[in-house]
Amino acid sequence: MKTPIIAAAMLLLSAAVPAMAAGDAATCQNLSKDVATAMASAIGDTSPARVEQLRGQQSCQSGQWDNGAVHYRKALRMLGRSETVHAPAG
């Protein structure tokens, strides 16, 4: 009796992980665009924000989406900008 229950639980978990990962990856992608836009119109020394942007890219590319989002948001704060609200995909 335990085997079918465990199998069903594993199936549900495996189906949920890609859905969560896609949302996190989308957040990274949206924040990356926000930072790039802010950098393009920034005046003055953007070196510290650029470092955070690069850290965000590295984190997101290695699947550490939460960490990447932290770096992107820090870059936006350094540039005096806030995160853009993006419409959900699909």
PDB file of N, CA and C in Angstrom:
ATOM      1  N   MET A   1       0.821  -1.204   0.000  1.00  0.00           N
ATOM      2  CA  MET A   1       0.000   0.000   0.000  1.00  0.00           C
ATOM      3  C   MET A   1       0.856   1.256   0.000  1.00  0.00           C
ATOM      4  N   LYS A   2       1.987   1.212   0.689  1.00  0.00           N
ATOM      5  CA  LYS A   2       2.835   2.395   0.762  1.00  0.00           C
ATOM      6  C   LYS A   2       3.462   2.737  -0.584  1.00  0.00           C
ATOM      7  N   THR A   3       3.805   1.724  -1.371  1.00  0.00           N
ATOM      8  CA  THR A   3       4.491   1.959  -2.639  1.00  0.00           C
ATOM      9  C   THR A   3       3.671   2.827  -3.593  1.00  0.00           C
ATOM     10  N   PRO A   4       2.372   2.546  -3.823  1.00  0.00           N
ATOM     11  CA  PRO A   4       1.605   3.424  -4.719  1.00  0.00           C
ATOM     12  C   PRO A   4       1.489   4.854  -4.193  1.00  0.00           C
ATOM     13  N   ILE A   5       1.386   5.008  -2.894  1.00  0.00           N
ATOM     14  CA  ILE A   5       1.281   6.349  -2.311  1.00  0.00           C
ATOM     15  C   ILE A   5       2.582   7.109  -2.509  1.00  0.00           C
ATOM     16  N   ILE A   6       3.684   6.437  -2.260  1.00  0.00           N
ATOM     17  CA  ILE A   6       4.994   7.079  -2.444  1.00  0.00           C
ATOM     18  C   ILE A   6       5.209   7.420  -3.910  1.00  0.00           C
ATOM     19  N   ALA A   7       4.839   6.508  -4.797  1.00  0.00           N
ATOM     20  CA  ALA A   7       4.989   6.758  -6.233  1.00  0.00           C
ATOM     21  C   ALA A   7       4.150   7.957  -6.666  1.00  0.00           C
ATOM     22  N   ALA A   8       2.933   8.042  -6.163  1.00  0.00           N
ATOM     23  CA  ALA A   8       2.066   9.171  -6.507  1.00  0.00           C
ATOM     24  C   ALA A   8       2.639  10.481  -5.978  1.00  0.00           C
ATOM     25  N   ALA A   9       3.173  10.455  -4.770  1.00  0.00           N
ATOM     26  CA  ALA A   9       3.773  11.663  -4.192  1.00  0.00           C
ATOM     27  C   ALA A   9       4.978  12.109  -5.006  1.00  0.00           C
ATOM     28  N   MET A  10       5.806  11.170  -5.415  1.00  0.00           N
ATOM     29  CA  MET A  10       6.989  11.508  -6.216  1.00  0.00           C
ATOM     30  C   MET A  10       6.583  12.100  -7.563  1.00  0.00           C
ATOM     31  N   LEU A  11       5.534  11.547  -8.158  1.00  0.00           N
ATOM     32  CA  LEU A  11       5.050  12.056  -9.432  1.00  0.00           C
ATOM     33  C   LEU A  11       4.568  13.495  -9.290  1.00  0.00           C
ATOM     34  N   LEU A  12       3.825  13.777  -8.239  1.00  0.00           N
ATOM     35  CA  LEU A  12       3.343  15.137  -8.005  1.00  0.00           C
ATOM     36  C   LEU A  12       4.495  16.106  -7.781  1.00  0.00           C
ATOM     37  N   LEU A  13       5.479  15.693  -7.002  1.00  0.00           N
ATOM     38  CA  LEU A  13       6.630  16.557  -6.740  1.00  0.00           C
ATOM     39  C   LEU A  13       7.428  16.815  -8.006  1.00  0.00           C
ATOM     40  N   SER A  14       7.629  15.796  -8.817  1.00  0.00           N
ATOM     41  CA  SER A  14       8.413  15.982 -10.038  1.00  0.00           C
ATOM     42  C   SER A  14       7.687  16.882 -11.027  1.00  0.00           C
ATOM     43  N   ALA A  15       6.374  16.880 -11.013  1.00  0.00           N
ATOM     44  CA  ALA A  15       5.606  17.760 -11.890  1.00  0.00           C
ATOM     45  C   ALA A  15       5.642  19.199 -11.402  1.00  0.00           C
ATOM     46  N   ALA A  16       5.742  19.399 -10.096  1.00  0.00           N
ATOM     47  CA  ALA A  16       5.730  20.750  -9.534  1.00  0.00           C
ATOM     48  C   ALA A  16       7.063  21.452  -9.698  1.00  0.00           C
ATOM     49  N   VAL A  17       8.160  20.737  -9.669  1.00  0.00           N
ATOM     50  CA  VAL A  17       9.482  21.363  -9.729  1.00  0.00           C
ATOM     51  C   VAL A  17       9.699  22.154 -11.012  1.00  0.00           C
ATOM     52  N   PRO A  18       9.429  21.608 -12.215  1.00  0.00           N
ATOM     53  CA  PRO A  18       9.630  22.421 -13.416  1.00  0.00           C
ATOM     54  C   PRO A  18       8.759  23.668 -13.438  1.00  0.00           C
ATOM     55  N   ALA A  19       7.547  23.584 -12.913  1.00  0.00           N
ATOM     56  CA  ALA A  19       6.677  24.762 -12.892  1.00  0.00           C
ATOM     57  C   ALA A  19       7.268  25.851 -12.016  1.00  0.00           C
ATOM     58  N   MET A  20       7.810  25.480 -10.860  1.00  0.00           N
ATOM     59  CA  MET A  20       8.416  26.469  -9.972  1.00  0.00           C
ATOM     60  C   MET A  20       9.691  27.018 -10.596  1.00  0.00           C
ATOM     61  N   ALA A  21      10.473  26.165 -11.218  1.00  0.00           N
ATOM     62  CA  ALA A  21      11.733  26.590 -11.818  1.00  0.00           C
ATOM     63  C   ALA A  21      11.486  27.575 -12.949  1.00  0.00           C
ATOM     64  N   ALA A  22      10.452  27.334 -13.743  1.00  0.00           N
ATOM     65  CA  ALA A  22      10.152  28.237 -14.846  1.00  0.00           C
ATOM     66  C   ALA A  22       9.802  29.622 -14.320  1.00  0.00           C
ATOM     67  N   GLY A  23       9.043  29.690 -13.233  1.00  0.00           N
ATOM     68  CA  GLY A  23       8.705  30.977 -12.645  1.00  0.00           C
ATOM     69  C   GLY A  23       9.929  31.702 -12.142  1.00  0.00           C
ATOM     70  N   ASP A  24      10.822  30.985 -11.522  1.00  0.00           N
ATOM     71  CA  ASP A  24      12.036  31.597 -11.013  1.00  0.00           C
ATOM     72  C   ASP A  24      12.944  32.062 -12.145  1.00  0.00           C
ATOM     73  N   ALA A  25      13.048  31.250 -13.184  1.00  0.00           N
ATOM     74  CA  ALA A  25      13.864  31.629 -14.336  1.00  0.00           C
ATOM     75  C   ALA A  25      13.264  32.860 -15.019  1.00  0.00           C
ATOM     76  N   ALA A  26      11.947  32.922 -15.075  1.00  0.00           N
ATOM     77  CA  ALA A  26      11.281  34.079 -15.678  1.00  0.00           C
ATOM     78  C   ALA A  26      11.546  35.338 -14.861  1.00  0.00           C
ATOM     79  N   THR A  27      11.565  35.205 -13.546  1.00  0.00           N
ATOM     80  CA  THR A  27      11.880  36.346 -12.688  1.00  0.00           C
ATOM     81  C   THR A  27      13.277  36.855 -12.988  1.00  0.00           C
ATOM     82  N   CYS A  28      14.228  35.934 -13.101  1.00  0.00           N
ATOM     83  CA  CYS A  28      15.602  36.325 -13.440  1.00  0.00           C
ATOM     84  C   CYS A  28      15.639  37.050 -14.786  1.00  0.00           C
ATOM     85  N   GLN A  29      14.933  36.501 -15.761  1.00  0.00           N
ATOM     86  CA  GLN A  29      14.936  37.100 -17.091  1.00  0.00           C
ATOM     87  C   GLN A  29      14.336  38.508 -17.056  1.00  0.00           C
ATOM     88  N   ASN A  30      13.229  38.673 -16.356  1.00  0.00           N
ATOM     89  CA  ASN A  30      12.593  39.991 -16.264  1.00  0.00           C
ATOM     90  C   ASN A  30      13.483  40.997 -15.544  1.00  0.00           C
ATOM     91  N   LEU A  31      14.099  40.565 -14.441  1.00  0.00           N
ATOM     92  CA  LEU A  31      14.984  41.470 -13.706  1.00  0.00           C
ATOM     93  C   LEU A  31      16.213  41.825 -14.531  1.00  0.00           C
ATOM     94  N   SER A  32      16.713  40.879 -15.290  1.00  0.00           N
ATOM     95  CA  SER A  32      17.856  41.145 -16.163  1.00  0.00           C
ATOM     96  C   SER A  32      17.522  42.253 -17.161  1.00  0.00           C
ATOM     97  N   LYS A  33      16.333  42.173 -17.738  1.00  0.00           N
ATOM     98  CA  LYS A  33      15.892  43.212 -18.681  1.00  0.00           C
ATOM     99  C   LYS A  33      15.748  44.562 -17.981  1.00  0.00           C
ATOM    100  N   ASP A  34      15.181  44.552 -16.772  1.00  0.00           N
ATOM    101  CA  ASP A  34      15.014  45.794 -16.015  1.00  0.00           C
ATOM    102  C   ASP A  34      16.362  46.457 -15.736  1.00  0.00           C
ATOM    103  N   VAL A  35      17.343  45.646 -15.321  1.00  0.00           N
ATOM    104  CA  VAL A  35      18.671  46.189 -15.013  1.00  0.00           C
ATOM    105  C   VAL A  35      19.335  46.704 -16.284  1.00  0.00           C
ATOM    106  N   ALA A  36      19.222  45.970 -17.378  1.00  0.00           N
ATOM    107  CA  ALA A  36      19.825  46.412 -18.637  1.00  0.00           C
ATOM    108  C   ALA A  36      19.234  47.748 -19.085  1.00  0.00           C
ATOM    109  N   THR A  37      17.932  47.898 -18.948  1.00  0.00           N
ATOM    110  CA  THR A  37      17.274  49.158 -19.307  1.00  0.00           C
ATOM    111  C   THR A  37      17.752  50.292 -18.407  1.00  0.00           C
ATOM    112  N   ALA A  38      17.838  50.021 -17.116  1.00  0.00           N
ATOM    113  CA  ALA A  38      18.300  51.038 -16.165  1.00  0.00           C
ATOM    114  C   ALA A  38      19.754  51.416 -16.433  1.00  0.00           C
ATOM    115  N   MET A  39      20.585  50.434 -16.755  1.00  0.00           N
ATOM    116  CA  MET A  39      22.001  50.713 -17.041  1.00  0.00           C
ATOM    117  C   MET A  39      22.142  51.578 -18.295  1.00  0.00           C
ATOM    118  N   ALA A  40      21.313  51.319 -19.294  1.00  0.00           N
ATOM    119  CA  ALA A  40      21.399  52.051 -20.558  1.00  0.00           C
ATOM    120  C   ALA A  40      21.109  53.538 -20.383  1.00  0.00           C
ATOM    121  N   SER A  41      20.277  53.878 -19.417  1.00  0.00           N
ATOM    122  CA  SER A  41      19.918  55.282 -19.227  1.00  0.00           C
ATOM    123  C   SER A  41      20.589  55.908 -18.006  1.00  0.00           C
ATOM    124  N   ALA A  42      21.475  55.169 -17.369  1.00  0.00           N
ATOM    125  CA  ALA A  42      22.125  55.669 -16.149  1.00  0.00           C
ATOM    126  C   ALA A  42      23.186  56.708 -16.476  1.00  0.00           C
ATOM    127  N   ILE A  43      23.330  57.645 -15.565  1.00  0.00           N
ATOM    128  CA  ILE A  43      24.349  58.688 -15.682  1.00  0.00           C
ATOM    129  C   ILE A  43      25.289  58.535 -14.497  1.00  0.00           C
ATOM    130  N   GLY A  44      26.572  58.674 -14.756  1.00  0.00           N
ATOM    131  CA  GLY A  44      27.546  58.572 -13.670  1.00  0.00           C
ATOM    132  C   GLY A  44      28.188  57.194 -13.610  1.00  0.00           C
ATOM    133  N   ASP A  45      28.850  56.943 -12.495  1.00  0.00           N
ATOM    134  CA  ASP A  45      29.577  55.688 -12.305  1.00  0.00           C
ATOM    135  C   ASP A  45      28.600  54.556 -12.002  1.00  0.00           C
ATOM    136  N   THR A  46      28.517  53.625 -12.917  1.00  0.00           N
ATOM    137  CA  THR A  46      27.624  52.482 -12.743  1.00  0.00           C
ATOM    138  C   THR A  46      28.393  51.202 -12.394  1.00  0.00           C
ATOM    139  N   SER A  47      29.674  51.342 -12.079  1.00  0.00           N
ATOM    140  CA  SER A  47      30.504  50.159 -11.807  1.00  0.00           C
ATOM    141  C   SER A  47      29.943  49.262 -10.704  1.00  0.00           C
ATOM    142  N   PRO A  48      29.543  49.811  -9.547  1.00  0.00           N
ATOM    143  CA  PRO A  48      28.998  48.930  -8.502  1.00  0.00           C
ATOM    144  C   PRO A  48      27.726  48.194  -8.959  1.00  0.00           C
ATOM    145  N   ALA A  49      26.874  48.891  -9.685  1.00  0.00           N
ATOM    146  CA  ALA A  49      25.653  48.258 -10.188  1.00  0.00           C
ATOM    147  C   ALA A  49      25.991  47.201 -11.235  1.00  0.00           C
ATOM    148  N   ARG A  50      27.011  47.464 -12.031  1.00  0.00           N
ATOM    149  CA  ARG A  50      27.446  46.491 -13.046  1.00  0.00           C
ATOM    150  C   ARG A  50      27.953  45.205 -12.379  1.00  0.00           C
ATOM    151  N   VAL A  51      28.664  45.347 -11.270  1.00  0.00           N
ATOM    152  CA  VAL A  51      29.136  44.170 -10.527  1.00  0.00           C
ATOM    153  C   VAL A  51      27.939  43.342 -10.058  1.00  0.00           C
ATOM    154  N   GLU A  52      26.916  44.008  -9.526  1.00  0.00           N
ATOM    155  CA  GLU A  52      25.715  43.293  -9.069  1.00  0.00           C
ATOM    156  C   GLU A  52      24.983  42.651 -10.243  1.00  0.00           C
ATOM    157  N   GLN A  53      24.956  43.342 -11.372  1.00  0.00           N
ATOM    158  CA  GLN A  53      24.335  42.782 -12.570  1.00  0.00           C
ATOM    159  C   GLN A  53      25.047  41.487 -12.981  1.00  0.00           C
ATOM    160  N   LEU A  54      26.360  41.510 -12.990  1.00  0.00           N
ATOM    161  CA  LEU A  54      27.128  40.319 -13.362  1.00  0.00           C
ATOM    162  C   LEU A  54      26.917  39.180 -12.363  1.00  0.00           C
ATOM    163  N   ARG A  55      26.858  39.519 -11.089  1.00  0.00           N
ATOM    164  CA  ARG A  55      26.590  38.493 -10.067  1.00  0.00           C
ATOM    165  C   ARG A  55      25.197  37.897 -10.255  1.00  0.00           C
ATOM    166  N   GLY A  56      24.247  38.746 -10.610  1.00  0.00           N
ATOM    167  CA  GLY A  56      22.896  38.259 -10.888  1.00  0.00           C
ATOM    168  C   GLY A  56      22.881  37.308 -12.072  1.00  0.00           C
ATOM    169  N   GLN A  57      23.595  37.676 -13.139  1.00  0.00           N
ATOM    170  CA  GLN A  57      23.674  36.813 -14.319  1.00  0.00           C
ATOM    171  C   GLN A  57      24.290  35.467 -13.972  1.00  0.00           C
ATOM    172  N   GLN A  58      25.390  35.500 -13.243  1.00  0.00           N
ATOM    173  CA  GLN A  58      26.077  34.257 -12.880  1.00  0.00           C
ATOM    174  C   GLN A  58      25.184  33.359 -12.031  1.00  0.00           C
ATOM    175  N   SER A  59      24.505  33.952 -11.071  1.00  0.00           N
ATOM    176  CA  SER A  59      23.633  33.164 -10.196  1.00  0.00           C
ATOM    177  C   SER A  59      22.477  32.553 -10.977  1.00  0.00           C
ATOM    178  N   CYS A  60      21.849  33.360 -11.812  1.00  0.00           N
ATOM    179  CA  CYS A  60      20.710  32.860 -12.584  1.00  0.00           C
ATOM    180  C   CYS A  60      21.141  31.772 -13.567  1.00  0.00           C
ATOM    181  N   GLN A  61      22.288  31.952 -14.196  1.00  0.00           N
ATOM    182  CA  GLN A  61      22.770  30.957 -15.150  1.00  0.00           C
ATOM    183  C   GLN A  61      23.116  29.634 -14.481  1.00  0.00           C
ATOM    184  N   SER A  62      23.449  29.675 -13.199  1.00  0.00           N
ATOM    185  CA  SER A  62      23.764  28.433 -12.486  1.00  0.00           C
ATOM    186  C   SER A  62      22.548  27.875 -11.744  1.00  0.00           C
ATOM    187  N   GLY A  63      21.367  28.451 -12.000  1.00  0.00           N
ATOM    188  CA  GLY A  63      20.140  27.935 -11.406  1.00  0.00           C
ATOM    189  C   GLY A  63      19.843  28.441 -10.011  1.00  0.00           C
ATOM    190  N   GLN A  64      20.607  29.405  -9.539  1.00  0.00           N
ATOM    191  CA  GLN A  64      20.374  29.986  -8.211  1.00  0.00           C
ATOM    192  C   GLN A  64      19.525  31.245  -8.381  1.00  0.00           C
ATOM    193  N   TRP A  65      18.261  31.011  -8.762  1.00  0.00           N
ATOM    194  CA  TRP A  65      17.400  32.123  -9.146  1.00  0.00           C
ATOM    195  C   TRP A  65      17.142  33.108  -8.028  1.00  0.00           C
ATOM    196  N   ASP A  66      16.914  32.633  -6.833  1.00  0.00           N
ATOM    197  CA  ASP A  66      16.661  33.556  -5.718  1.00  0.00           C
ATOM    198  C   ASP A  66      17.861  34.463  -5.480  1.00  0.00           C
ATOM    199  N   ASN A  67      19.040  33.893  -5.495  1.00  0.00           N
ATOM    200  CA  ASN A  67      20.262  34.671  -5.298  1.00  0.00           C
ATOM    201  C   ASN A  67      20.457  35.662  -6.449  1.00  0.00           C
ATOM    202  N   GLY A  68      20.191  35.216  -7.664  1.00  0.00           N
ATOM    203  CA  GLY A  68      20.302  36.102  -8.818  1.00  0.00           C
ATOM    204  C   GLY A  68      19.352  37.281  -8.715  1.00  0.00           C
ATOM    205  N   ALA A  69      18.131  37.014  -8.279  1.00  0.00           N
ATOM    206  CA  ALA A  69      17.141  38.081  -8.130  1.00  0.00           C
ATOM    207  C   ALA A  69      17.586  39.093  -7.087  1.00  0.00           C
ATOM    208  N   VAL A  70      18.214  38.620  -6.010  1.00  0.00           N
ATOM    209  CA  VAL A  70      18.724  39.531  -4.974  1.00  0.00           C
ATOM    210  C   VAL A  70      19.750  40.484  -5.582  1.00  0.00           C
ATOM    211  N   HIS A  71      20.669  39.954  -6.378  1.00  0.00           N
ATOM    212  CA  HIS A  71      21.701  40.799  -6.987  1.00  0.00           C
ATOM    213  C   HIS A  71      21.103  41.781  -7.998  1.00  0.00           C
ATOM    214  N   TYR A  72      20.169  41.314  -8.811  1.00  0.00           N
ATOM    215  CA  TYR A  72      19.533  42.212  -9.777  1.00  0.00           C
ATOM    216  C   TYR A  72      18.777  43.338  -9.063  1.00  0.00           C
ATOM    217  N   ARG A  73      18.061  42.997  -8.004  1.00  0.00           N
ATOM    218  CA  ARG A  73      17.316  44.033  -7.269  1.00  0.00           C
ATOM    219  C   ARG A  73      18.256  45.027  -6.598  1.00  0.00           C
ATOM    220  N   LYS A  74      19.392  44.544  -6.130  1.00  0.00           N
ATOM    221  CA  LYS A  74      20.389  45.441  -5.537  1.00  0.00           C
ATOM    222  C   LYS A  74      20.929  46.393  -6.600  1.00  0.00           C
ATOM    223  N   ALA A  75      21.181  45.877  -7.798  1.00  0.00           N
ATOM    224  CA  ALA A  75      21.644  46.729  -8.896  1.00  0.00           C
ATOM    225  C   ALA A  75      20.604  47.799  -9.214  1.00  0.00           C
ATOM    226  N   LEU A  76      19.340  47.416  -9.243  1.00  0.00           N
ATOM    227  CA  LEU A  76      18.281  48.394  -9.509  1.00  0.00           C
ATOM    228  C   LEU A  76      18.243  49.482  -8.442  1.00  0.00           C
ATOM    229  N   ARG A  77      18.377  49.095  -7.170  1.00  0.00           N
ATOM    230  CA  ARG A  77      18.403  50.099  -6.092  1.00  0.00           C
ATOM    231  C   ARG A  77      19.587  51.044  -6.266  1.00  0.00           C
ATOM    232  N   MET A  78      20.745  50.497  -6.618  1.00  0.00           N
ATOM    233  CA  MET A  78      21.936  51.334  -6.819  1.00  0.00           C
ATOM    234  C   MET A  78      21.737  52.333  -7.952  1.00  0.00           C
ATOM    235  N   LEU A  79      20.931  51.950  -8.929  1.00  0.00           N
ATOM    236  CA  LEU A  79      20.659  52.821 -10.070  1.00  0.00           C
ATOM    237  C   LEU A  79      19.451  53.725  -9.834  1.00  0.00           C
ATOM    238  N   GLY A  80      18.868  53.628  -8.641  1.00  0.00           N
ATOM    239  CA  GLY A  80      17.723  54.470  -8.311  1.00  0.00           C
ATOM    240  C   GLY A  80      16.446  54.051  -9.005  1.00  0.00           C
ATOM    241  N   ARG A  81      16.355  52.801  -9.355  1.00  0.00           N
ATOM    242  CA  ARG A  81      15.174  52.286 -10.055  1.00  0.00           C
ATOM    243  C   ARG A  81      14.486  51.222  -9.222  1.00  0.00           C
ATOM    244  N   SER A  82      13.281  50.883  -9.633  1.00  0.00           N
ATOM    245  CA  SER A  82      12.563  49.793  -8.979  1.00  0.00           C
ATOM    246  C   SER A  82      12.218  48.744 -10.029  1.00  0.00           C
ATOM    247  N   GLU A  83      11.831  47.610  -9.547  1.00  0.00           N
ATOM    248  CA  GLU A  83      11.492  46.490 -10.417  1.00  0.00           C
ATOM    249  C   GLU A  83      10.215  46.797 -11.190  1.00  0.00           C
ATOM    250  N   THR A  84      10.194  46.454 -12.467  1.00  0.00           N
ATOM    251  CA  THR A  84       9.011  46.616 -13.297  1.00  0.00           C
ATOM    252  C   THR A  84       8.086  45.429 -13.069  1.00  0.00           C
ATOM    253  N   VAL A  85       6.796  45.691 -12.985  1.00  0.00           N
ATOM    254  CA  VAL A  85       5.832  44.602 -12.846  1.00  0.00           C
ATOM    255  C   VAL A  85       5.552  44.065 -14.239  1.00  0.00           C
ATOM    256  N   HIS A  86       5.853  42.791 -14.435  1.00  0.00           N
ATOM    257  CA  HIS A  86       5.664  42.150 -15.736  1.00  0.00           C
ATOM    258  C   HIS A  86       4.406  41.293 -15.706  1.00  0.00           C
ATOM    259  N   ALA A  87       3.694  41.288 -16.827  1.00  0.00           N
ATOM    260  CA  ALA A  87       2.506  40.440 -16.937  1.00  0.00           C
ATOM    261  C   ALA A  87       2.935  38.979 -16.975  1.00  0.00           C
ATOM    262  N   PRO A  88       2.163  38.097 -16.363  1.00  0.00           N
ATOM    263  CA  PRO A  88       2.509  36.674 -16.398  1.00  0.00           C
ATOM    264  C   PRO A  88       2.497  36.142 -17.828  1.00  0.00           C
ATOM    265  N   ALA A  89       3.421  35.248 -18.116  1.00  0.00           N
ATOM    266  CA  ALA A  89       3.492  34.652 -19.451  1.00  0.00           C
ATOM    267  C   ALA A  89       2.349  33.659 -19.630  1.00  0.00           C
ATOM    268  N   GLY A  90       1.886  33.552 -20.870  1.00  0.00           N
ATOM    269  CA  GLY A  90       0.895  32.524 -21.184  1.00  0.00           C
ATOM    270  C   GLY A  90      -0.453  33.056 -21.115  1.00  0.00           C
TER     271      GLY A  90
END
